[in-house]
Amino acid sequence: MGTAFAVLLVFVGCCSNVVFLELLVREFPGCGNIVTFAQFVFITLEGFIFETNFGRKKPSIAISNYVIMVAMFFTVSVINNYALNFNIAMPLHMIFRSGSLIANMILGIIILKKRYSASKYLSIALVSAGIFICTIMSAKQVRDVSSDGSVEHGFYAFMRWLIGIAMLTFALLMSARMGIFQETLYKKYGKHSKEALFYNHCLPLPGFLLLSTDIYNHSILFNQSTPVLISTIGVTMPIMWIYLLMNVIT
């Protein structure tokens, strides 16, 4: 019963998160940076209170190692969300990111010299085929949407889509490399997943200063969205902030 309930919570949480992200992106396609920033702030606050005990608990893994991991994690998070600006549909975004199995296997073979069973190679081949088909159909959809405009507009839209695919591919490989680095740290220092989660979200926060203009502009746009009354607490809040809050919580 406990396992089934845990699986249900994961399923509901993931689906809810994607739904609210879709609502955000549908209204403001370029809101990836403010979404990423909000997620990082929320996880940092939660970890600061419950994991580090308000900063009193010393890290088990050296901060210098976390800095390397953080650089990769920050890059992956920003690129994944920013790719939505390049004609990447949400279903393709989700399916493409599921290709982490492929990236992990490729880098595992190259870097760790791992070998896998034939059944695992077959499974990866099937997943790869599914991602390839979805990507091709998404490219066709981009061309169909652009068919009403000029040839130049259609070519421009398709090139933006290709850039988005390149960004997702890079983020996928970078994420797999980060996983390998994290695996080596856990072998050396022991597994401290909650601590890693905190530092991976806390240390990159200054990096958002580079994106502060975009984050500020989207916060203004969010403030101008339709106000909604939350009857339970008697407070009116712009709908986009509600979507963002629910995305972060889930």
PDB file of C-alpha atoms in Angstrom, residues 107-220:
ATOM      1  CA  LEU A 107      28.568   8.435 -21.619  1.00  0.00           C
ATOM      2  CA  GLY A 108      28.741   5.366 -19.384  1.00  0.00           C
ATOM      3  CA  ILE A 109      30.302   3.419 -22.252  1.00  0.00           C
ATOM      4  CA  ILE A 110      32.687   6.241 -23.208  1.00  0.00           C
ATOM      5  CA  ILE A 111      33.756   7.502 -19.766  1.00  0.00           C
ATOM      6  CA  LEU A 112      33.184   4.619 -17.344  1.00  0.00           C
ATOM      7  CA  LYS A 113      33.855   1.853 -19.906  1.00  0.00           C
ATOM      8  CA  LYS A 114      30.635   0.113 -18.872  1.00  0.00           C
ATOM      9  CA  ARG A 115      29.085  -2.782 -20.737  1.00  0.00           C
ATOM     10  CA  TYR A 116      25.365  -3.552 -20.794  1.00  0.00           C
ATOM     11  CA  SER A 117      23.218  -6.575 -21.530  1.00  0.00           C
ATOM     12  CA  ALA A 118      21.546  -7.072 -24.906  1.00  0.00           C
ATOM     13  CA  SER A 119      18.123  -6.438 -23.355  1.00  0.00           C
ATOM     14  CA  LYS A 120      19.240  -2.991 -22.175  1.00  0.00           C
ATOM     15  CA  TYR A 121      20.598  -2.126 -25.616  1.00  0.00           C
ATOM     16  CA  LEU A 122      17.254  -3.207 -27.108  1.00  0.00           C
ATOM     17  CA  SER A 123      15.317  -1.106 -24.589  1.00  0.00           C
ATOM     18  CA  ILE A 124      17.428   1.950 -25.375  1.00  0.00           C
ATOM     19  CA  ALA A 125      16.954   1.370 -29.106  1.00  0.00           C
ATOM     20  CA  LEU A 126      13.165   1.320 -28.671  1.00  0.00           C
ATOM     21  CA  VAL A 127      13.213   4.496 -26.563  1.00  0.00           C
ATOM     22  CA  SER A 128      15.468   6.161 -29.149  1.00  0.00           C
ATOM     23  CA  ALA A 129      13.089   5.194 -31.943  1.00  0.00           C
ATOM     24  CA  GLY A 130      10.159   6.703 -30.055  1.00  0.00           C
ATOM     25  CA  ILE A 131      12.014   9.969 -29.439  1.00  0.00           C
ATOM     26  CA  PHE A 132      13.109  10.099 -33.094  1.00  0.00           C
ATOM     27  CA  ILE A 133       9.533   9.621 -34.351  1.00  0.00           C
ATOM     28  CA  CYS A 134       8.202  12.277 -31.974  1.00  0.00           C
ATOM     29  CA  THR A 135      10.935  14.700 -33.054  1.00  0.00           C
ATOM     30  CA  ILE A 136      10.186  14.172 -36.753  1.00  0.00           C
ATOM     31  CA  MET A 137       6.456  14.700 -36.196  1.00  0.00           C
ATOM     32  CA  SER A 138       7.197  17.862 -34.213  1.00  0.00           C
ATOM     33  CA  ALA A 139       9.313  19.176 -37.095  1.00  0.00           C
ATOM     34  CA  LYS A 140       6.416  18.524 -39.462  1.00  0.00           C
ATOM     35  CA  GLN A 141       4.095  20.398 -37.115  1.00  0.00           C
ATOM     36  CA  VAL A 142       6.456  23.396 -37.107  1.00  0.00           C
ATOM     37  CA  ARG A 143       6.433  23.432 -40.915  1.00  0.00           C
ATOM     38  CA  ASP A 144       2.629  23.143 -41.024  1.00  0.00           C
ATOM     39  CA  VAL A 145       2.179  26.032 -38.599  1.00  0.00           C
ATOM     40  CA  SER A 146       4.550  28.152 -40.684  1.00  0.00           C
ATOM     41  CA  SER A 147       2.986  27.212 -44.038  1.00  0.00           C
ATOM     42  CA  ASP A 148       0.544  30.138 -43.901  1.00  0.00           C
ATOM     43  CA  GLY A 149       3.400  32.646 -43.857  1.00  0.00           C
ATOM     44  CA  SER A 150       6.216  33.371 -46.291  1.00  0.00           C
ATOM     45  CA  VAL A 151       8.987  30.946 -47.186  1.00  0.00           C
ATOM     46  CA  GLU A 152      11.414  33.045 -45.168  1.00  0.00           C
ATOM     47  CA  HIS A 153       9.170  32.885 -42.117  1.00  0.00           C
ATOM     48  CA  GLY A 154       8.831  29.113 -42.401  1.00  0.00           C
ATOM     49  CA  PHE A 155      12.598  28.674 -42.744  1.00  0.00           C
ATOM     50  CA  TYR A 156      13.206  30.972 -39.773  1.00  0.00           C
ATOM     51  CA  ALA A 157      10.731  29.032 -37.607  1.00  0.00           C
ATOM     52  CA  PHE A 158      12.327  25.719 -38.589  1.00  0.00           C
ATOM     53  CA  MET A 159      15.849  27.003 -37.849  1.00  0.00           C
ATOM     54  CA  ARG A 160      14.698  28.186 -34.413  1.00  0.00           C
ATOM     55  CA  TRP A 161      13.274  24.715 -33.835  1.00  0.00           C
ATOM     56  CA  LEU A 162      16.624  23.143 -34.778  1.00  0.00           C
ATOM     57  CA  ILE A 163      18.386  25.422 -32.299  1.00  0.00           C
ATOM     58  CA  GLY A 164      15.917  24.291 -29.635  1.00  0.00           C
ATOM     59  CA  ILE A 165      16.641  20.631 -30.441  1.00  0.00           C
ATOM     60  CA  ALA A 166      20.382  21.324 -30.226  1.00  0.00           C
ATOM     61  CA  MET A 167      19.882  22.964 -26.832  1.00  0.00           C
ATOM     62  CA  LEU A 168      17.892  19.998 -25.515  1.00  0.00           C
ATOM     63  CA  THR A 169      20.521  17.572 -26.830  1.00  0.00           C
ATOM     64  CA  PHE A 170      23.343  19.497 -25.169  1.00  0.00           C
ATOM     65  CA  ALA A 171      21.412  19.690 -21.884  1.00  0.00           C
ATOM     66  CA  LEU A 172      20.708  15.954 -22.069  1.00  0.00           C
ATOM     67  CA  LEU A 173      24.396  15.077 -22.451  1.00  0.00           C
ATOM     68  CA  MET A 174      25.436  17.599 -19.801  1.00  0.00           C
ATOM     69  CA  SER A 175      22.884  16.121 -17.395  1.00  0.00           C
ATOM     70  CA  ALA A 176      24.259  12.628 -18.003  1.00  0.00           C
ATOM     71  CA  ARG A 177      27.809  13.868 -17.392  1.00  0.00           C
ATOM     72  CA  MET A 178      26.645  15.478 -14.162  1.00  0.00           C
ATOM     73  CA  GLY A 179      25.134  12.156 -13.107  1.00  0.00           C
ATOM     74  CA  ILE A 180      28.454  10.392 -13.638  1.00  0.00           C
ATOM     75  CA  PHE A 181      30.284  13.062 -11.639  1.00  0.00           C
ATOM     76  CA  GLN A 182      27.705  12.765  -8.858  1.00  0.00           C
ATOM     77  CA  GLU A 183      28.111   8.977  -8.866  1.00  0.00           C
ATOM     78  CA  THR A 184      31.868   9.294  -8.321  1.00  0.00           C
ATOM     79  CA  LEU A 185      31.297  11.725  -5.436  1.00  0.00           C
ATOM     80  CA  TYR A 186      28.847   9.366  -3.751  1.00  0.00           C
ATOM     81  CA  LYS A 187      31.341   6.509  -4.027  1.00  0.00           C
ATOM     82  CA  LYS A 188      33.981   8.652  -2.313  1.00  0.00           C
ATOM     83  CA  TYR A 189      31.942  10.505   0.327  1.00  0.00           C
ATOM     84  CA  GLY A 190      28.792   8.414   0.653  1.00  0.00           C
ATOM     85  CA  LYS A 191      25.305   9.244  -0.591  1.00  0.00           C
ATOM     86  CA  HIS A 192      23.985  12.616   0.575  1.00  0.00           C
ATOM     87  CA  SER A 193      21.186  13.266  -1.897  1.00  0.00           C
ATOM     88  CA  LYS A 194      19.285  15.881   0.155  1.00  0.00           C
ATOM     89  CA  GLU A 195      22.467  17.818   0.834  1.00  0.00           C
ATOM     90  CA  ALA A 196      23.346  17.734  -2.867  1.00  0.00           C
ATOM     91  CA  LEU A 197      19.835  18.910  -3.735  1.00  0.00           C
ATOM     92  CA  PHE A 198      20.239  21.935  -1.447  1.00  0.00           C
ATOM     93  CA  TYR A 199      23.676  23.013  -2.653  1.00  0.00           C
ATOM     94  CA  ASN A 200      22.797  22.382  -6.303  1.00  0.00           C
ATOM     95  CA  HIS A 201      20.007  24.943  -5.952  1.00  0.00           C
ATOM     96  CA  CYS A 202      21.579  27.344  -3.435  1.00  0.00           C
ATOM     97  CA  LEU A 203      25.006  27.976  -4.961  1.00  0.00           C
ATOM     98  CA  PRO A 204      23.726  28.895  -8.466  1.00  0.00           C
ATOM     99  CA  LEU A 205      21.403  31.661  -7.197  1.00  0.00           C
ATOM    100  CA  PRO A 206      23.940  34.473  -7.886  1.00  0.00           C
ATOM    101  CA  GLY A 207      24.016  33.283 -11.505  1.00  0.00           C
ATOM    102  CA  PHE A 208      20.451  34.480 -11.930  1.00  0.00           C
ATOM    103  CA  LEU A 209      21.763  38.047 -11.744  1.00  0.00           C
ATOM    104  CA  LEU A 210      22.745  37.517 -15.378  1.00  0.00           C
ATOM    105  CA  LEU A 211      19.071  36.841 -16.111  1.00  0.00           C
ATOM    106  CA  SER A 212      17.659  39.477 -13.767  1.00  0.00           C
ATOM    107  CA  THR A 213      16.334  41.735 -16.535  1.00  0.00           C
ATOM    108  CA  ASP A 214      14.348  38.917 -18.117  1.00  0.00           C
ATOM    109  CA  ILE A 215      13.078  37.733 -14.730  1.00  0.00           C
ATOM    110  CA  TYR A 216      11.998  41.265 -13.791  1.00  0.00           C
ATOM    111  CA  ASN A 217      10.219  41.822 -17.117  1.00  0.00           C
ATOM    112  CA  HIS A 218       8.256  38.607 -16.741  1.00  0.00           C
ATOM    113  CA  SER A 219       7.356  39.428 -13.146  1.00  0.00           C
ATOM    114  CA  ILE A 220       5.778  42.631 -14.492  1.00  0.00           C
TER     115      ILE A 220
END
